[in-house]
PDB file of C-alpha atoms in Angstrom:
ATOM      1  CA  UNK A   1     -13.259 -16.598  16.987  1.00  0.00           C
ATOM      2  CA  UNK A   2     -10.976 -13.685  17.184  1.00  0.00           C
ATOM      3  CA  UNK A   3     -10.338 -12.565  20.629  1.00  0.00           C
ATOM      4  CA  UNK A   4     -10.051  -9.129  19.965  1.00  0.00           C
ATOM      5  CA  UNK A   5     -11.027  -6.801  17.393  1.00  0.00           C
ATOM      6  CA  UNK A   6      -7.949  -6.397  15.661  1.00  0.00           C
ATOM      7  CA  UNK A   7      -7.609  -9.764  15.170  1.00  0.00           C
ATOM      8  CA  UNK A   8     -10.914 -10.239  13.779  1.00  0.00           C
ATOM      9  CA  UNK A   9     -10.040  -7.333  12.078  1.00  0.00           C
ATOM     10  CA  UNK A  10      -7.232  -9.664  10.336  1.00  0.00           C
ATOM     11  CA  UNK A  11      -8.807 -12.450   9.806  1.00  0.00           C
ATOM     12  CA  UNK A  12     -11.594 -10.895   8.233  1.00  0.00           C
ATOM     13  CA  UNK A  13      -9.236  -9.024   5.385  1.00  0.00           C
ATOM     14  CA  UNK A  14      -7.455 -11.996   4.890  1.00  0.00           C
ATOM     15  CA  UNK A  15     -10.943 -13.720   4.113  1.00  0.00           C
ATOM     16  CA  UNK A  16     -12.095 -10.939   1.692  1.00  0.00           C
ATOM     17  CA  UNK A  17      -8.954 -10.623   0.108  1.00  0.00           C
ATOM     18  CA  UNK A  18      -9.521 -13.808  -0.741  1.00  0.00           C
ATOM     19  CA  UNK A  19     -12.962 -13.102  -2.011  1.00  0.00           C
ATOM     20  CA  UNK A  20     -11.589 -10.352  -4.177  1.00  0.00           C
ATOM     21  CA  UNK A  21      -9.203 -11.752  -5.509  1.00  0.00           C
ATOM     22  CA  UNK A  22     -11.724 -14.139  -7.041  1.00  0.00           C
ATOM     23  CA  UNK A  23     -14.156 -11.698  -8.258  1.00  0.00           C
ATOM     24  CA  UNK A  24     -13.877 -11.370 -11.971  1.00  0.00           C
ATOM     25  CA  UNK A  25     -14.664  -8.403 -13.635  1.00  0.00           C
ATOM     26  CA  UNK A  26     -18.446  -7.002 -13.328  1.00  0.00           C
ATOM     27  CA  UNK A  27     -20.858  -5.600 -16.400  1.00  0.00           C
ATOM     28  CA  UNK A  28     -22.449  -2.613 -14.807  1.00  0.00           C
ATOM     29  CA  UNK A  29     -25.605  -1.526 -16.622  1.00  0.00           C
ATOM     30  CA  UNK A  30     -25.234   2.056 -16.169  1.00  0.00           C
ATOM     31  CA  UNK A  31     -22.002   2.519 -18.279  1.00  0.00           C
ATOM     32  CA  UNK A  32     -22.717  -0.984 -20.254  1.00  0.00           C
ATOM     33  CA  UNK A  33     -19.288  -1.766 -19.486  1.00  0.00           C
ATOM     34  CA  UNK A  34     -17.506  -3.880 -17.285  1.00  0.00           C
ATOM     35  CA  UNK A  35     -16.098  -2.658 -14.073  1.00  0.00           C
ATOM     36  CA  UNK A  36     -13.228  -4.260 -13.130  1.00  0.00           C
ATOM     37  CA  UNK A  37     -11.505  -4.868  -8.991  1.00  0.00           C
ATOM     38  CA  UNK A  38      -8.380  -3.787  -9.202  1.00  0.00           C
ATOM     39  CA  UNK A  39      -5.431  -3.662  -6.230  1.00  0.00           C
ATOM     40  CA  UNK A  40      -6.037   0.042  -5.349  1.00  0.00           C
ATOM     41  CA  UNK A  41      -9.984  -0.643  -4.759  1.00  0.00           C
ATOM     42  CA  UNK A  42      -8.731  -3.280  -1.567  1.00  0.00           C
ATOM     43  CA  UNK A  43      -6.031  -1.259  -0.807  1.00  0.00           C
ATOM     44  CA  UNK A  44      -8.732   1.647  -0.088  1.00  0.00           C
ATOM     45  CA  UNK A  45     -11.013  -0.735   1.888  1.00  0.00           C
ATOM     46  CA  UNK A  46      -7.783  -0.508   4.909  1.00  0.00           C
ATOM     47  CA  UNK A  47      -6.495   3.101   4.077  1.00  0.00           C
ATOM     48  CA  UNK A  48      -8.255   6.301   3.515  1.00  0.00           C
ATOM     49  CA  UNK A  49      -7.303   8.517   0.386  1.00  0.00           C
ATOM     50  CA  UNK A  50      -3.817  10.359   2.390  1.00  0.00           C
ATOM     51  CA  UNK A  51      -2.876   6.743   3.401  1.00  0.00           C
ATOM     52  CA  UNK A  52      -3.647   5.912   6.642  1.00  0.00           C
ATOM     53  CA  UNK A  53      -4.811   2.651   8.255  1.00  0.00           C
ATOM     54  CA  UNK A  54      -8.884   3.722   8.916  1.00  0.00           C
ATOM     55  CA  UNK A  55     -10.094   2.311  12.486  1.00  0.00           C
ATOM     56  CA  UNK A  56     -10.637  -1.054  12.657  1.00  0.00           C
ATOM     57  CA  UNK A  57     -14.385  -0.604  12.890  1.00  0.00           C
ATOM     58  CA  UNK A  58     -14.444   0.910   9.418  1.00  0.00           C
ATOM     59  CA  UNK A  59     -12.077  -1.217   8.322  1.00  0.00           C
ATOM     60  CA  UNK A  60     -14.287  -4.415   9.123  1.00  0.00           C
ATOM     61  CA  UNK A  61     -17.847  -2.711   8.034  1.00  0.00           C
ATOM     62  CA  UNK A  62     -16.000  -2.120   4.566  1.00  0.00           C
ATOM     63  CA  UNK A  63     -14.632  -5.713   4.465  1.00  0.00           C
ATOM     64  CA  UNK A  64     -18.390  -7.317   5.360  1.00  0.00           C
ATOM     65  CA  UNK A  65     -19.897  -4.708   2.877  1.00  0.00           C
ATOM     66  CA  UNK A  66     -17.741  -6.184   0.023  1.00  0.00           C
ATOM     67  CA  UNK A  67     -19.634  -9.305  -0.558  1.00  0.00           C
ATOM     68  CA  UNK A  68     -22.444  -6.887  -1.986  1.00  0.00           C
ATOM     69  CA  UNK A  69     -20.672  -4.590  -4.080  1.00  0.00           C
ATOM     70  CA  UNK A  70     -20.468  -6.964  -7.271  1.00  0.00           C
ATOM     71  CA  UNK A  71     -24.438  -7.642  -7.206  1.00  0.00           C
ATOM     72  CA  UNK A  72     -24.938  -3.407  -6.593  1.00  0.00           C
ATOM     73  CA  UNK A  73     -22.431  -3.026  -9.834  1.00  0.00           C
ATOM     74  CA  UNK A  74     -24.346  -5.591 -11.916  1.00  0.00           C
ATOM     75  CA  UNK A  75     -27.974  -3.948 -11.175  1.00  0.00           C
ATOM     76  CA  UNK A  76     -26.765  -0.126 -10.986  1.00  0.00           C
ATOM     77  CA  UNK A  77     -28.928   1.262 -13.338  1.00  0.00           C
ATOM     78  CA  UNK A  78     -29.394   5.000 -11.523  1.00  0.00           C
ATOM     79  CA  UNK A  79     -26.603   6.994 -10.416  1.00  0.00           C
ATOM     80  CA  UNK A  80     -26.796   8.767  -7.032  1.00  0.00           C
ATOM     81  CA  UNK A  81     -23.431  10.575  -7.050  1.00  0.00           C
ATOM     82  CA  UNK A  82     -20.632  11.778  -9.614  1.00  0.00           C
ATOM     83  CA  UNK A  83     -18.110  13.785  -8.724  1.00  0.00           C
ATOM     84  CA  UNK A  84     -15.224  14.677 -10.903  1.00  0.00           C
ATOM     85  CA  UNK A  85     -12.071  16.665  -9.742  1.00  0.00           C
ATOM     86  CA  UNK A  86      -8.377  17.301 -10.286  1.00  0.00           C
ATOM     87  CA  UNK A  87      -6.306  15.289  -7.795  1.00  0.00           C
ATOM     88  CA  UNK A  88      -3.104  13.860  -6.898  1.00  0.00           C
ATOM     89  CA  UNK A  89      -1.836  10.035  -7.962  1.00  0.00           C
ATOM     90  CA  UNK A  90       0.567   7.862  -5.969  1.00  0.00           C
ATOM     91  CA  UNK A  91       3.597   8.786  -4.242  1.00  0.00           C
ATOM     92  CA  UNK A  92       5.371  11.634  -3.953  1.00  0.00           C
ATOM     93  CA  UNK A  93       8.265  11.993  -6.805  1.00  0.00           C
ATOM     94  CA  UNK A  94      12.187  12.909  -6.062  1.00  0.00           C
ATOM     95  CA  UNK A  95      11.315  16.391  -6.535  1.00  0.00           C
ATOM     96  CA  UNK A  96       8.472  16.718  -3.501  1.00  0.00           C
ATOM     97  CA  UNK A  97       5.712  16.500  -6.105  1.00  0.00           C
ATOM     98  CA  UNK A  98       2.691  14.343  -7.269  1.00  0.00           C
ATOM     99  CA  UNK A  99       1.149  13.813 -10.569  1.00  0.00           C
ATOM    100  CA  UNK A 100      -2.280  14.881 -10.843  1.00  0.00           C
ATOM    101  CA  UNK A 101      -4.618  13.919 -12.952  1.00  0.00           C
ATOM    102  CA  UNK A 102      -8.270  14.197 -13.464  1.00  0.00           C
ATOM    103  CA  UNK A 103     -10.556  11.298 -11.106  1.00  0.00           C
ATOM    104  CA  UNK A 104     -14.219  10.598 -11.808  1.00  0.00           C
ATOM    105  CA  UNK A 105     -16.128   8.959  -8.951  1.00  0.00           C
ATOM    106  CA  UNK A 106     -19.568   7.179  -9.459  1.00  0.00           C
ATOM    107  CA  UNK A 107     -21.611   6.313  -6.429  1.00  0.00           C
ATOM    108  CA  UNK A 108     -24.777   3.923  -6.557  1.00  0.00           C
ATOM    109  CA  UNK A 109     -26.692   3.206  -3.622  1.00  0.00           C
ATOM    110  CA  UNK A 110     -29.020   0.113  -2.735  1.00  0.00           C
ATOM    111  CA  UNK A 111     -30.939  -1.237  -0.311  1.00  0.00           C
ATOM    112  CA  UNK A 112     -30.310  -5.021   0.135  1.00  0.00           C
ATOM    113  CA  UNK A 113     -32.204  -7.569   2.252  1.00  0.00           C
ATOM    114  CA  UNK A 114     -30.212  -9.308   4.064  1.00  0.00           C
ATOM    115  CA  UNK A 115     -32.957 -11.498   6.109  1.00  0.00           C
ATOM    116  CA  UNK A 116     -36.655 -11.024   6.741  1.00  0.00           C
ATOM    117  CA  UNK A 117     -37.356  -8.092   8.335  1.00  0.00           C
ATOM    118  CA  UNK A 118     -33.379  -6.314   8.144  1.00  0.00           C
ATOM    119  CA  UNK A 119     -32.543  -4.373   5.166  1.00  0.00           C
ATOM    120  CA  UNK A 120     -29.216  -2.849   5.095  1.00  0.00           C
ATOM    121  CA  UNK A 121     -28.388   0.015   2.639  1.00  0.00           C
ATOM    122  CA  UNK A 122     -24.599   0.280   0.896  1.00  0.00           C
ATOM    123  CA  UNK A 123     -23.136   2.625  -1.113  1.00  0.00           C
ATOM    124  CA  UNK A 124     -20.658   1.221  -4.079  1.00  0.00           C
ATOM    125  CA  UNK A 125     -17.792   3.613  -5.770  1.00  0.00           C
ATOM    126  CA  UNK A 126     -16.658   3.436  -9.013  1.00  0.00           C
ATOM    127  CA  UNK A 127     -13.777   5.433 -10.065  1.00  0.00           C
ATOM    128  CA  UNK A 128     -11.682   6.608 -13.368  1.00  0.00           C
ATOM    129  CA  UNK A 129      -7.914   7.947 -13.101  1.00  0.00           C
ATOM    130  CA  UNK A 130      -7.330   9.858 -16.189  1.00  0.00           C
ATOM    131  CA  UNK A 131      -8.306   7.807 -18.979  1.00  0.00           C
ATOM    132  CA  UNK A 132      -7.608   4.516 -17.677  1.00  0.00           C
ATOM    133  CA  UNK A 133     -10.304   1.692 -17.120  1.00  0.00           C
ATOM    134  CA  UNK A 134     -13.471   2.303 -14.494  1.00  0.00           C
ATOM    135  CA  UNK A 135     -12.913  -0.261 -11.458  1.00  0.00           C
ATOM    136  CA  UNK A 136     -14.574  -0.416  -8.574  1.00  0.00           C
ATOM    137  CA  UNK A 137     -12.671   1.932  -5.580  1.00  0.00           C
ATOM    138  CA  UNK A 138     -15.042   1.758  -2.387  1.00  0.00           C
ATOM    139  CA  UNK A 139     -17.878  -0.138  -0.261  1.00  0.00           C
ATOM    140  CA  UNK A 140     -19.345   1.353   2.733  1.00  0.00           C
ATOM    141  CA  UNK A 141     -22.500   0.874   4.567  1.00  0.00           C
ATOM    142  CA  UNK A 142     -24.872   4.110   3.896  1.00  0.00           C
ATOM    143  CA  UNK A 143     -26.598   5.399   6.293  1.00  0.00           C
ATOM    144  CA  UNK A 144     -28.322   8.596   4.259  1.00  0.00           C
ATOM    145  CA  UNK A 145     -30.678  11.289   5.440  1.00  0.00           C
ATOM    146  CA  UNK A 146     -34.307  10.416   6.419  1.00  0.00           C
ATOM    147  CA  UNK A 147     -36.207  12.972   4.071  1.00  0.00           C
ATOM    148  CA  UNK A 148     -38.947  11.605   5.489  1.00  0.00           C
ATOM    149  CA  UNK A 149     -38.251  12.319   9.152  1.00  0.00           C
ATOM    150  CA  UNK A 150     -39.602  16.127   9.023  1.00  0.00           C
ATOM    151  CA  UNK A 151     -42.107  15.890   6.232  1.00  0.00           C
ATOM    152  CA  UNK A 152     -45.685  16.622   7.483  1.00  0.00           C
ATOM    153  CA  UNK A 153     -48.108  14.513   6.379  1.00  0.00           C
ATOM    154  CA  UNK A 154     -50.578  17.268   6.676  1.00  0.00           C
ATOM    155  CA  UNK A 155     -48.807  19.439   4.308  1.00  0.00           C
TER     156      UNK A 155
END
């Protein structure tokens, strides 16, 4: 056991990584197409979109969440999210700038049991750059608004 959390932090990326590494590609349902993992979906489980290491803590809840984003892909049959947007790819060039190019994100949401009595919900991204191939991009635990919460059940 680590002894602190950036080295569980390290162990546990070096255990998905693994994980990943093995996952072949995914047929998703929604787009009846497979969805493929490539390097920049792990690469975005450590650093955020401008490229900076994300805490540890989010770091690890993305890691733990990855185990469940291939079975989310495979069932995703209703889309929750799509956004798509005009942004910058890779590194800066010589000259200062960035190509940009147009990015599609897809986000499906489910609620997984994950022993009697504890359900935990995740969100799964699925992303296009330009015209290239859809692969997966992000996992994250969802925590989404309780609609519920202020609804009056005498209304």
């Amino acid at each position: 056991m680590a002894d602190t959390e950036a080295e569980y932090c390290a162990q546990l990326k070096v255990q998905t990584k693994a994980s990943y590494d093995a996952t072949k590609p995914v047929r998703c349902p929604y787009f009846g197409e497979e969805i493929v993992f490539t390097s920049e979906g792990f690469h975005h489980l450590q650093y955020d979109t401008s490229g900076t290491d994300r805490l540890k803590k989010d770091q690890i809840r993305r890691y733990k969440s990855f185990v469940y984003a291939p079975v989310i892909i495979k069932k995703a049959g209703t889309l929750q999210q799509h956004r798509r947007y005009v942004g910058p790819i890779g590194r800066k060039k010589g000259d200062g700038f960035r190509v940009v190019k147009t990015i599609e994100n897809w986000c499906f949401v489910a609620l997984l049991p994950i022993r009697p009595g504890k359900d935990v919900c995740v969100k799964v991204v699925i992303r296009m750059v330009g015209d290239g191939p859809k692969h997966f991009y992000s996992v994250m635990p969802f925590r989404g608004p309780d609609y519920l919460a202020d609804a009056d059940p005498e209304s």
